Coordinates of C-alpha atoms and ligand atoms in Angstrom, one line a residue:
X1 CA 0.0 0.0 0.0
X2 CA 1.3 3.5 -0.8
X3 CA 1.9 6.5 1.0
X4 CA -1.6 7.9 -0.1
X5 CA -3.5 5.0 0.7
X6 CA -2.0 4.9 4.1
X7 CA -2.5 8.4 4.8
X8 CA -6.2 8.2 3.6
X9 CA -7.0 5.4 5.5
X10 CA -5.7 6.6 9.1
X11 CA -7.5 9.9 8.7
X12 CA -10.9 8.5 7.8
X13 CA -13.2 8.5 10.5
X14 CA -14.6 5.5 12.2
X15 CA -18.1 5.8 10.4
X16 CA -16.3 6.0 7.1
X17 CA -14.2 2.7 8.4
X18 CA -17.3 1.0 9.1
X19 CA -18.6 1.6 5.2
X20 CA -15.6 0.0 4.2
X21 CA -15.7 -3.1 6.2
X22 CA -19.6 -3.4 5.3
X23 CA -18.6 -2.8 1.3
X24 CA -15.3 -5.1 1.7
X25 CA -13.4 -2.8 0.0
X26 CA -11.1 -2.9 2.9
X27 CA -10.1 -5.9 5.9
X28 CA -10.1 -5.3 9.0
X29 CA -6.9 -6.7 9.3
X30 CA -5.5 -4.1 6.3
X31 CA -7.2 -0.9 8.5
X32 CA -5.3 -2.0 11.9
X33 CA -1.8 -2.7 9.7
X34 CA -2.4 1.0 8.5
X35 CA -3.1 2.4 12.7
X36 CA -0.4 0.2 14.3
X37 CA 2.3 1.4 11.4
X38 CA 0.7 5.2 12.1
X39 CA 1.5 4.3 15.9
X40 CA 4.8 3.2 15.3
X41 CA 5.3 6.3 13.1
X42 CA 4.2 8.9 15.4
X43 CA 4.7 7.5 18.5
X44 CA 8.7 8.3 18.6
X45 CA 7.7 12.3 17.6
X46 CA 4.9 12.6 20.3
X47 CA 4.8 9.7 22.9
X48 CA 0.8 9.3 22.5
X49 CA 0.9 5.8 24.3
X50 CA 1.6 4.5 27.5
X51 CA 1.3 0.9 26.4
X52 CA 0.6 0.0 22.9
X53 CA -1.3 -3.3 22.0
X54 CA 0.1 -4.5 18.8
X55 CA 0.4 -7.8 18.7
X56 CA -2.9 -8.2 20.3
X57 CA -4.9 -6.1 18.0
X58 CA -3.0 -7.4 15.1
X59 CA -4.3 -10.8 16.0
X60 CA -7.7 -10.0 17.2
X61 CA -7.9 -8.3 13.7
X62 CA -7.2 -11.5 11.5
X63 CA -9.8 -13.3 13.7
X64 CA -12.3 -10.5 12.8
X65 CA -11.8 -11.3 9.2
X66 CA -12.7 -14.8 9.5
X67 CA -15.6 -14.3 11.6
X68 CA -18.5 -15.4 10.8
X69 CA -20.3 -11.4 11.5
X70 CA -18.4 -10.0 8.9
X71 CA -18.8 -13.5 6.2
X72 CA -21.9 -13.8 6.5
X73 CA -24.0 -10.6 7.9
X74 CA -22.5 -7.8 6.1
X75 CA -25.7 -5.1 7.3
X76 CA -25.3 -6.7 10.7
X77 CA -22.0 -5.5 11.3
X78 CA -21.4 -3.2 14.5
X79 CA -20.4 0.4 14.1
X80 CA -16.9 -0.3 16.1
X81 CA -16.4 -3.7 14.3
X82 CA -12.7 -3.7 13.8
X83 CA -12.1 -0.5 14.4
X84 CA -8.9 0.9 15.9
X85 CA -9.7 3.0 19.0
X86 CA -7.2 3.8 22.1
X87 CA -8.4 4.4 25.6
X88 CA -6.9 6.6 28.3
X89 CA -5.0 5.3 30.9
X90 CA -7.2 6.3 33.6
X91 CA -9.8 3.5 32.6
X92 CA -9.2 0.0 33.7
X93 CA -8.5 -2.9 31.3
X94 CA -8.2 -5.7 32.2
X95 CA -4.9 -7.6 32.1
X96 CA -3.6 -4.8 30.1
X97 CA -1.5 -2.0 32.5
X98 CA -3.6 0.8 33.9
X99 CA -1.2 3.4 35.2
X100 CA -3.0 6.8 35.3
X101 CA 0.4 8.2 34.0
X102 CA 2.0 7.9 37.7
X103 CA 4.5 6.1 39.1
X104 CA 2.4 5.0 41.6
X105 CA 0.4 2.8 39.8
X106 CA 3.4 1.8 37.1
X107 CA 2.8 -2.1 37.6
X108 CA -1.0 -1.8 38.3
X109 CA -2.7 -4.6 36.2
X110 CA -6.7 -4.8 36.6
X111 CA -8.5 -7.9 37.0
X112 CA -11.3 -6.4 35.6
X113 CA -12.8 -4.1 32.5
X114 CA -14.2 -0.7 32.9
X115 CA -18.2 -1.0 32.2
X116 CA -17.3 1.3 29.0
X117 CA -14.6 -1.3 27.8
X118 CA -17.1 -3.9 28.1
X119 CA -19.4 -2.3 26.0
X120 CA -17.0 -1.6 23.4
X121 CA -15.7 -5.6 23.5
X122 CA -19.6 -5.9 22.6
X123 CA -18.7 -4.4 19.6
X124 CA -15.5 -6.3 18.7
X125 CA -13.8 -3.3 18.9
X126 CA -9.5 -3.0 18.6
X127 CA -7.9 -1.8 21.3
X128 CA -4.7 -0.4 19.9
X129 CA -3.2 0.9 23.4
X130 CA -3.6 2.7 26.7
X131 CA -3.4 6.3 25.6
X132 CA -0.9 8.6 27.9
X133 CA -2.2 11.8 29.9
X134 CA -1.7 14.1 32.6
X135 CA -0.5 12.1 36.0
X136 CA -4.4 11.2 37.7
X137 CA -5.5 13.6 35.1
X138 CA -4.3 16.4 36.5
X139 CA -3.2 19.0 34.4
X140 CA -3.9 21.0 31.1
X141 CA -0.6 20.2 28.9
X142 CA 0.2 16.7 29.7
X143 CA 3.3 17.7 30.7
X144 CA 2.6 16.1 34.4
X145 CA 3.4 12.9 33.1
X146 CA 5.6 10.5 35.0
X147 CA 6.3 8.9 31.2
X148 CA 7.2 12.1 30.1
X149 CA 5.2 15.0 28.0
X150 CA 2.8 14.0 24.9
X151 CA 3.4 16.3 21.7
X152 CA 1.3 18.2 19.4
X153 CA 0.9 16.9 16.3
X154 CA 0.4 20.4 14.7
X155 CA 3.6 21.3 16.2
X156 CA 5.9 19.6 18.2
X157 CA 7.2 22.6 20.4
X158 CA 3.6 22.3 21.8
X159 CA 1.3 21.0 24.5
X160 CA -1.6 19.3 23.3
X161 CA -3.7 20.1 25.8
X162 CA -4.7 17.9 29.3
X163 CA -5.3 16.0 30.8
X164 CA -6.0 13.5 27.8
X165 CA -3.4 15.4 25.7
X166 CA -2.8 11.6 24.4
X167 CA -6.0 10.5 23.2
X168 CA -6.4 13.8 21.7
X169 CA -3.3 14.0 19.4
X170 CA -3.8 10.5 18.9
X171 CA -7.2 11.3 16.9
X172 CA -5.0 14.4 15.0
X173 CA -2.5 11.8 14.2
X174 CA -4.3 9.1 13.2
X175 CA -2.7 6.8 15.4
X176 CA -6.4 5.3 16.4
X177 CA -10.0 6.3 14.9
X178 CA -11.5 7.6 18.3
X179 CA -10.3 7.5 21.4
X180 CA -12.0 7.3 25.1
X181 CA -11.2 9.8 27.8
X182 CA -12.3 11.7 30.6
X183 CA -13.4 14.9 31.8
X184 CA -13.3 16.4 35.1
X185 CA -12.9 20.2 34.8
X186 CA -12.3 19.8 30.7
X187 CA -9.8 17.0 29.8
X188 CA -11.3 16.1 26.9
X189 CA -12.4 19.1 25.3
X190 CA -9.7 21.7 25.6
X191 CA -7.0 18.9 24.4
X192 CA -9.8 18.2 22.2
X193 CA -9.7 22.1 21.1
X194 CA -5.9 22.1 21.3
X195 CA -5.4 19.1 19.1
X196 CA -8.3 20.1 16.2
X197 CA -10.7 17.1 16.9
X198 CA -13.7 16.4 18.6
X199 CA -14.3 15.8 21.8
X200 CA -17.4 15.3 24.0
X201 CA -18.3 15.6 27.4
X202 CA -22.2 14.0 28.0
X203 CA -24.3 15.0 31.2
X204 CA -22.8 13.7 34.7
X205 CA -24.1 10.1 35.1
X206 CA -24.7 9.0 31.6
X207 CA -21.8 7.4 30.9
X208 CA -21.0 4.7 34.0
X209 CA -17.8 5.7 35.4
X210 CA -17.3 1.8 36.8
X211 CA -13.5 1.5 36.0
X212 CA -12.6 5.1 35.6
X213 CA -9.8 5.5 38.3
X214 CA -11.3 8.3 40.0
X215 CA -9.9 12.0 40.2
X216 CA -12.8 14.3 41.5
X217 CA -16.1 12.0 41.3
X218 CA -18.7 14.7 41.6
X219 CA -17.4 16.0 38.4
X220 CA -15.9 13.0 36.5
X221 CA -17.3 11.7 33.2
X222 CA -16.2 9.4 30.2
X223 CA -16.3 10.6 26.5
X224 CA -15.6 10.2 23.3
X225 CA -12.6 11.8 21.1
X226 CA -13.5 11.4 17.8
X227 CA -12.4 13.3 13.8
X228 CA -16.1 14.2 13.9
X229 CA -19.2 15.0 15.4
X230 CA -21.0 12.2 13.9
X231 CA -18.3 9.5 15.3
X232 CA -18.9 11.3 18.4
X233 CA -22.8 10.6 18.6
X234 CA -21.8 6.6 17.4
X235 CA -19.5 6.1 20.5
X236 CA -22.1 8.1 22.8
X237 CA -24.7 5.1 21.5
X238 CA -22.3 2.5 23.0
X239 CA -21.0 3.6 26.1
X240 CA -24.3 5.5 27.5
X241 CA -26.5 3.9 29.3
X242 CA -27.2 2.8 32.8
X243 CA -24.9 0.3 35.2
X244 CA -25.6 -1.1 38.1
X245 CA -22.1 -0.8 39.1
X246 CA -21.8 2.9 39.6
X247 CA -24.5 4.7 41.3
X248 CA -24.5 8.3 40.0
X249 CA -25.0 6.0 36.6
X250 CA -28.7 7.6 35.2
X251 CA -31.8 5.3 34.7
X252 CA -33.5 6.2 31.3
X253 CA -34.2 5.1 28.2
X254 CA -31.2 6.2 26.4
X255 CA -32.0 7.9 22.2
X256 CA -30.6 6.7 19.5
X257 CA -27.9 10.0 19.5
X258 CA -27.2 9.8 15.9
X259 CA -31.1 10.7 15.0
X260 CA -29.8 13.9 16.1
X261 CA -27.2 14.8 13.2
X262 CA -29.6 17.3 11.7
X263 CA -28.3 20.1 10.0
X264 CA -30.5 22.4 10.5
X265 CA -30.2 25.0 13.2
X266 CA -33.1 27.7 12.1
X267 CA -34.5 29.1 14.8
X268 CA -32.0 27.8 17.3
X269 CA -31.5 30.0 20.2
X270 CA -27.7 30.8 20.9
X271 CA -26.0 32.6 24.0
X272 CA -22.7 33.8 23.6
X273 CA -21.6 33.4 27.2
X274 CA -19.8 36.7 28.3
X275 CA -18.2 35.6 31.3
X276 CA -16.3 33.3 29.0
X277 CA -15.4 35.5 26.7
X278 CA -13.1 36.8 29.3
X279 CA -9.5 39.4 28.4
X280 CA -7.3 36.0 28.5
X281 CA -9.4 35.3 25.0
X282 CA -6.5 35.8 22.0
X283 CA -7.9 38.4 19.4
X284 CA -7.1 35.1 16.8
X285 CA -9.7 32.7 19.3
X286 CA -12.2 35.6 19.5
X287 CA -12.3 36.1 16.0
X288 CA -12.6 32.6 15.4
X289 CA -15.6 32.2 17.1
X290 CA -17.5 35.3 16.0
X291 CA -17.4 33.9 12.7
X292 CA -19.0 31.0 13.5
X293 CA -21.2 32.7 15.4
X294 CA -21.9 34.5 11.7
X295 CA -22.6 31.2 9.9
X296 CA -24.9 30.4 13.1
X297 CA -27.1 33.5 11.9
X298 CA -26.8 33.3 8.3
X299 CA -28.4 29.4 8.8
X300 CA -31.1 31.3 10.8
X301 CA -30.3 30.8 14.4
X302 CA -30.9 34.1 16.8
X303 CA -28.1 34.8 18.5
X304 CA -27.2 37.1 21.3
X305 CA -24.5 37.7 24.1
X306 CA -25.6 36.5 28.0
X307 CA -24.5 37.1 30.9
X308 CA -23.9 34.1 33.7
X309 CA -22.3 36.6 37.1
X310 CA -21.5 33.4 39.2
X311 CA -19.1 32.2 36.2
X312 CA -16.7 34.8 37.4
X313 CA -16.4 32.4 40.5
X314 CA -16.2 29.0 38.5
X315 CA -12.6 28.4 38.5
X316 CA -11.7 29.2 42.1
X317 CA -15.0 27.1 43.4
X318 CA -13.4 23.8 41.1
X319 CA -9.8 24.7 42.6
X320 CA -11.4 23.9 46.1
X321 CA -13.9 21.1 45.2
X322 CA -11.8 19.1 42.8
X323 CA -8.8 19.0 45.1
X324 CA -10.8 18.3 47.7
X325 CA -12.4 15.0 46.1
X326 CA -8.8 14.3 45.1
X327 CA -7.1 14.4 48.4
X328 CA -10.4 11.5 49.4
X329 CA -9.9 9.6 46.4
X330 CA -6.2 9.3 46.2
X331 CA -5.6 8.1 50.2
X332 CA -6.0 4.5 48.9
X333 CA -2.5 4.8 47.3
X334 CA -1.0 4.0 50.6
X335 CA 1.8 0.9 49.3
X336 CA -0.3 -1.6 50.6
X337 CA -2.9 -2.2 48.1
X338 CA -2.0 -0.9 44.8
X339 CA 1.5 -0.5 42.7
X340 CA 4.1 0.7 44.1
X341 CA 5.9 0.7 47.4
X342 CA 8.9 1.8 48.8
X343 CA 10.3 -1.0 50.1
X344 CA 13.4 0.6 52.5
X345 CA 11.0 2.4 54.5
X346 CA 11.3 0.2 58.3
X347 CA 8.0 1.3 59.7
X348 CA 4.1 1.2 58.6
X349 CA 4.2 5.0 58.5
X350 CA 7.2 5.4 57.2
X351 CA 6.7 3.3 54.3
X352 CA 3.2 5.4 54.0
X353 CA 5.3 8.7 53.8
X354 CA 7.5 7.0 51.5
X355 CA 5.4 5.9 49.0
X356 CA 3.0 9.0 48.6
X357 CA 6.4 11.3 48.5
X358 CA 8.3 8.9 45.9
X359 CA 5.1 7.7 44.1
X360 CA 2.9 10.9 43.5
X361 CA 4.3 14.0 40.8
X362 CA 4.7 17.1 42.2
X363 CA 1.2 18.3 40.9
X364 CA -0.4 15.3 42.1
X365 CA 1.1 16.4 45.8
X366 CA -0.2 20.0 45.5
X367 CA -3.8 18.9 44.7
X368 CA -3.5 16.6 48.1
X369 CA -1.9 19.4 50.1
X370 CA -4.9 22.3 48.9
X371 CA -7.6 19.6 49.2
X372 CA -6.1 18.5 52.5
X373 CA -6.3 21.6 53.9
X374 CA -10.0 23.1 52.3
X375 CA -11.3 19.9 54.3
X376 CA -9.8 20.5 57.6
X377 CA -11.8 21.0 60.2
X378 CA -11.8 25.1 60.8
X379 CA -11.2 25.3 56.9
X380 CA -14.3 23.3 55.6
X381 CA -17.0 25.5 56.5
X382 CA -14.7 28.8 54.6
X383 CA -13.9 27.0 51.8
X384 CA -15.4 23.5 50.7
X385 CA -18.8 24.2 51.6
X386 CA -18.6 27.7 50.6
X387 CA -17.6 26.4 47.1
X388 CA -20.9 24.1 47.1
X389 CA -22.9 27.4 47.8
X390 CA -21.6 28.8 45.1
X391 CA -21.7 26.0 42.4
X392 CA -25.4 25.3 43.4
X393 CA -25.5 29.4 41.7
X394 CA -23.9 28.1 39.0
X395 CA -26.2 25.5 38.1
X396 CA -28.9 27.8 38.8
X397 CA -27.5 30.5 36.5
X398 CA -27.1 27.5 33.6
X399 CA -31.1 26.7 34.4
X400 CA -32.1 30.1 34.1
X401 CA -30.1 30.4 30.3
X402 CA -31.6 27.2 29.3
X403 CA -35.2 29.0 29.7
X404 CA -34.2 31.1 27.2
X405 CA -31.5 29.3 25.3
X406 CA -31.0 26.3 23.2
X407 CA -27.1 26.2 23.4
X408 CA -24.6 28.6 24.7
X409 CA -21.4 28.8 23.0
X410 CA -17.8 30.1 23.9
X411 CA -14.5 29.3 22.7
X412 CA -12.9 25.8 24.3
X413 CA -9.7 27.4 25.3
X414 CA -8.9 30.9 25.6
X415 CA -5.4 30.3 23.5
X416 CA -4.3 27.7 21.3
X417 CA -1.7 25.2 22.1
X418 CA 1.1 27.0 24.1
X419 CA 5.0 26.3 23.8
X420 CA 6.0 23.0 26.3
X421 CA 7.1 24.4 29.4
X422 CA 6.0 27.8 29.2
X423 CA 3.1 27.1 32.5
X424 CA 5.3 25.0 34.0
X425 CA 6.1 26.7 36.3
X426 CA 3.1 28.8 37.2
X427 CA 0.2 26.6 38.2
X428 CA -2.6 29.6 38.0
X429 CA -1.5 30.2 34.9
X430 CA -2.1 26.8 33.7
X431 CA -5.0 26.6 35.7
X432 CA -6.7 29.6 33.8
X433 CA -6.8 27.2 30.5
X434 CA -9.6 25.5 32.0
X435 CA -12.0 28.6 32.4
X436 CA -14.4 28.1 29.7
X437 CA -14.5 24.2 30.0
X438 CA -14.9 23.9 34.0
X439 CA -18.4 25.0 34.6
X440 CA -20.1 22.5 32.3
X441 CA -18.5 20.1 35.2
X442 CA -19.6 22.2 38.2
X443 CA -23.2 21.8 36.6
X444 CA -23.0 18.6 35.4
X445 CA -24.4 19.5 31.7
X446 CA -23.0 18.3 28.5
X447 CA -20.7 19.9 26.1
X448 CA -18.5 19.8 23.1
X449 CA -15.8 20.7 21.4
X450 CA -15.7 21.3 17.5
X451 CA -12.5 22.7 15.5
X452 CA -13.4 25.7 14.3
X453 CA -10.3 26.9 12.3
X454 CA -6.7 27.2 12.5
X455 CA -4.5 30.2 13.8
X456 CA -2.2 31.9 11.6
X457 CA 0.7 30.0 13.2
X458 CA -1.2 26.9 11.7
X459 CA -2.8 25.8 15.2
X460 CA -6.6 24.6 16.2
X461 CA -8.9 26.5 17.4
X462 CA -11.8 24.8 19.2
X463 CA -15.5 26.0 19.7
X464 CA -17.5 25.0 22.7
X465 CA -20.7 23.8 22.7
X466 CA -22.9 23.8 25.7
X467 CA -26.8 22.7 26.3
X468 CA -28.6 21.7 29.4
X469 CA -28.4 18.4 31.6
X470 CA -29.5 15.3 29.2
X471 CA -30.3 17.5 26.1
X472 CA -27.2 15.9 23.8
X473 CA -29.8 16.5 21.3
X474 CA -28.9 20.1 21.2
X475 CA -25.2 19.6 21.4
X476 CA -25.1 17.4 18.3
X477 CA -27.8 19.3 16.5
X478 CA -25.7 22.5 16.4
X479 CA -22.4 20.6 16.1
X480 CA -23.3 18.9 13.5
X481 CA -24.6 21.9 11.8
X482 CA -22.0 24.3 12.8
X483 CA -19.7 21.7 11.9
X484 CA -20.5 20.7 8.1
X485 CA -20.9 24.8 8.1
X486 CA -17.1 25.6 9.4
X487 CA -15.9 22.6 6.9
X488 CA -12.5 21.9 8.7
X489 CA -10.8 19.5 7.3
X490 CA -7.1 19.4 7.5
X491 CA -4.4 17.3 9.2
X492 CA -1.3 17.5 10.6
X493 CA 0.0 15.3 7.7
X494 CA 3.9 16.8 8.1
X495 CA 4.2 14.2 10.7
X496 CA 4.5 11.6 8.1
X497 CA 6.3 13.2 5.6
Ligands
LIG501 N1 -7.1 20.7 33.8 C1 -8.0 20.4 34.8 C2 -7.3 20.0 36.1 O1 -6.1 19.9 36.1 C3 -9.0 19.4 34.4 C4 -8.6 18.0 34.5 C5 -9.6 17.1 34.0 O2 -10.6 17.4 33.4 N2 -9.3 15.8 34.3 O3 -7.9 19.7 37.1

């Protein structure tokens, strides 16, 4: 296979795949050679994978193509049949290393699958590795990695984004056809946004999070990273749904979320969100944005600019309350039942302190320290519980738009990709690239990110999308629209030149 073919096939996206098995115009075994040679391209530019499953999805692909679904059933084939996708290493898989990107959890093998790996085994999906990230998910550059920084695609001097910088440039890359990961405060949109794909955060409890290590579980959620909206709405088929095994998991009927690729948004009513269009906006973002805001109204959608006051107060309130879940969730790492453990330590609290101080990043620490301290006694009442009082006005101030409002909209991140290293060393700074993603978390409503151009310099520039709790509808009704509207279609195809 040529060049061409190569690079045509790794950029398709997974609905496009799917045609292809169903026409056999292509193997499934010819589509994972194509991935796994992508992987082995890219991987030594941009270190997108922790682990990388090769030999098992080469083999798992050659059985495909003898099986008896794609033989005899052509029309009954599944819409991840054979398809390449990589997972973050926050969810568990079983037998296959989970290591949340910390040394702490280097060696940690599951014994079981995440509820959304299951789902997607239903589907005979590949799984082409463990995708690398942000150390517990914890960061917005993926530079907070104990197996070192992932690279952006569109330039290698960059960040892609965090915490799942990985899955995201993976998608750019073509080094797998979508991608799962996670969203806490805006993993998977502003790397989404970063990296020019698209990336989905549903409602809080519609994906089960069974499996997802946890970070911050009143705000977690699983989603899909995908080239395009539509592959977006055929992952959010599979993994939605209720589970018994995690109990913030909803109970509803799920929709078919593809019936909701329309592309028609006349009449739709749009809020540009002002408190997110805040000064840290670059001029090239803004810009970016109020054109699509154009298209919006020329396809007949009324648009106007809202203001949400408590927003102002979004960052600081998920500064107190995320930390605060982390400093809970992360006391099990104690050397005695996961990973690692420092093994010269002579006491049980010495080994303890040892294990915590040589096993978790520096990052990782901070988050313990300032959740640590928000929950102390004398300290709760001034900050954790004054941060619930003021995400409960959050949600309120999201209700009252969504009286008025289909969607809001806002840019994903206030900059493209920045230089590696240039945050490093100044945590607010970092911090600020989550301000328009972090209150869909606080309120547990869903949004997306779309590409919506490229910066002079040649860098994505992401659009966020935003409706209210369990209205996907809306999300992939303007996405899709806004979407085929904005066109975007370019790769980072240097990478394999
Ligand atoms: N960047 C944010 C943080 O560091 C969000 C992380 C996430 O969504 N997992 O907390």
């Amino acid at each position: 296979m040529g060049n061409n073919n190569f690079l045509e096939i790794i950029f398709l996206p997974a609905h496009k795949l799917n045609n292809l098995i169903q026409e056999k115009k292509l193997k499934v075994s010819e589509i994972a050679k194509c991935y796994f040679d992508a992987i082995e391209k890219s991987q030594q530019k941009l270190n997108l994978y922790i682990t990388i499953c090769k030999e098992q999805g080469l083999n798992f692909a050659k059985i495909l193509d003898e099986s008896p679904d794609y033989l005899d059933d052509l029309s009954n084939i599944k819409p991840f049949f054979g398809i390449p996708i990589a997972i973050k290493d926050n969810i568990c898989t079983k037998g296959i290393t989970t290591t949340c990107a910390s040394k702490i959890l280097q060696n940690y093998i599951p014994i079981y699958n995440a509820t959304v790996i299951e789902r997607l085994n239903a589907q005979s999906y590949i799984l082409t590795g463990k995708a690398n990230m942000d150390e517990f998910a914890m960061g917005s550059s993926n530079e907070n990695s104990f197996f070192g920084p992932v690279k952006n695609p569109w330039d290698i001097n960059c960040v892609p984004g965090g915490s799942s910088g990985g899955p995201a440039a993976i998608i750019a890359s073509g080094a797998a056809a979508c991608a799962l990961g996670s969203d806490t405060g805006g993993s998977i949109r502003q790397p989404a946004s970063l990296c020019g794909v698209v990336g989905l955060k549903p409602t809080y409890g519609l994906v089960s999070r069974y499996g997802l290590v946890a970070f911050a579980s009143s705000l977690d959620q699983i989603g899909p990273i995908t080239r395009d909206v539509k592959d977006a709405a055929r992952l959010l088929n599979v993994i939605a749904g209720w589970d018994e095994n995690d109990s913030t998991s909803i109970n509803l009927k799920m929709p078919d979320y593809e019936e909701f690729l329309k592309d028609d948004i006349k009449n739709f009513k749009i809020g540009i969100v002002k408190e997110l269009m805040v000064k840290e906006v670059a001029p090239e973002v803004r810009e970016s944005i109020n054109k699509v805001v154009s298209l919006a109204e020329q396809m007949g959608a009324y648009v106007e600019e809202i203001s949400l006051p408590s927003l102002e107060y979004a960052l600081s309130v998920y500064y107190i309350i995320a930390p605060s879940e982390a400093s809970s969730n992360l006391s099990r790492y104690d050397g005695v039942r996961y990973g690692f453990r420092n093994t010269s330590a002579k006491t049980l609290r010495e080994m303890y302190k040892k294990t915590r101080a040589g096993g978790f990043g520096d990052e990782v620490k901070r988050r313990i320290m300032i959740g640590t301290y928000c929950l102390s006694s004398g300290y709760y009442d001034a900050y954790y519980e004054k941060a619930q009082r003021v995400r409960t006005k959050i949600i309120n101030d999201f209700k009252s738009a969504f009286k008025k409002y289909d969607i809001l909209i806002s840019p994903t991140s206030p900059t493209t990709a920045f230089k590696m290293g240039e945050k490093l060393d100044n945590p607010l700074m970092m911090y600020l690239s989550d301000i328009c993603t972090i209150p869909a978390n606080l309120a547990g409503i869903p949004a997306i990110s779309i590409p919506a151009g490229l910066s002079k310099s040649g860098l994505p520039i992401g659009l966020q999308i935003i409706a209210d709790s369990l209205r996907e509808d809306n999300v992939f009704r303007a996405a899709y629209s806004l979407e085929k509207a904005i066109g975007f279609s370019k790769n980072p195809i240097g990478l394999y030149e």
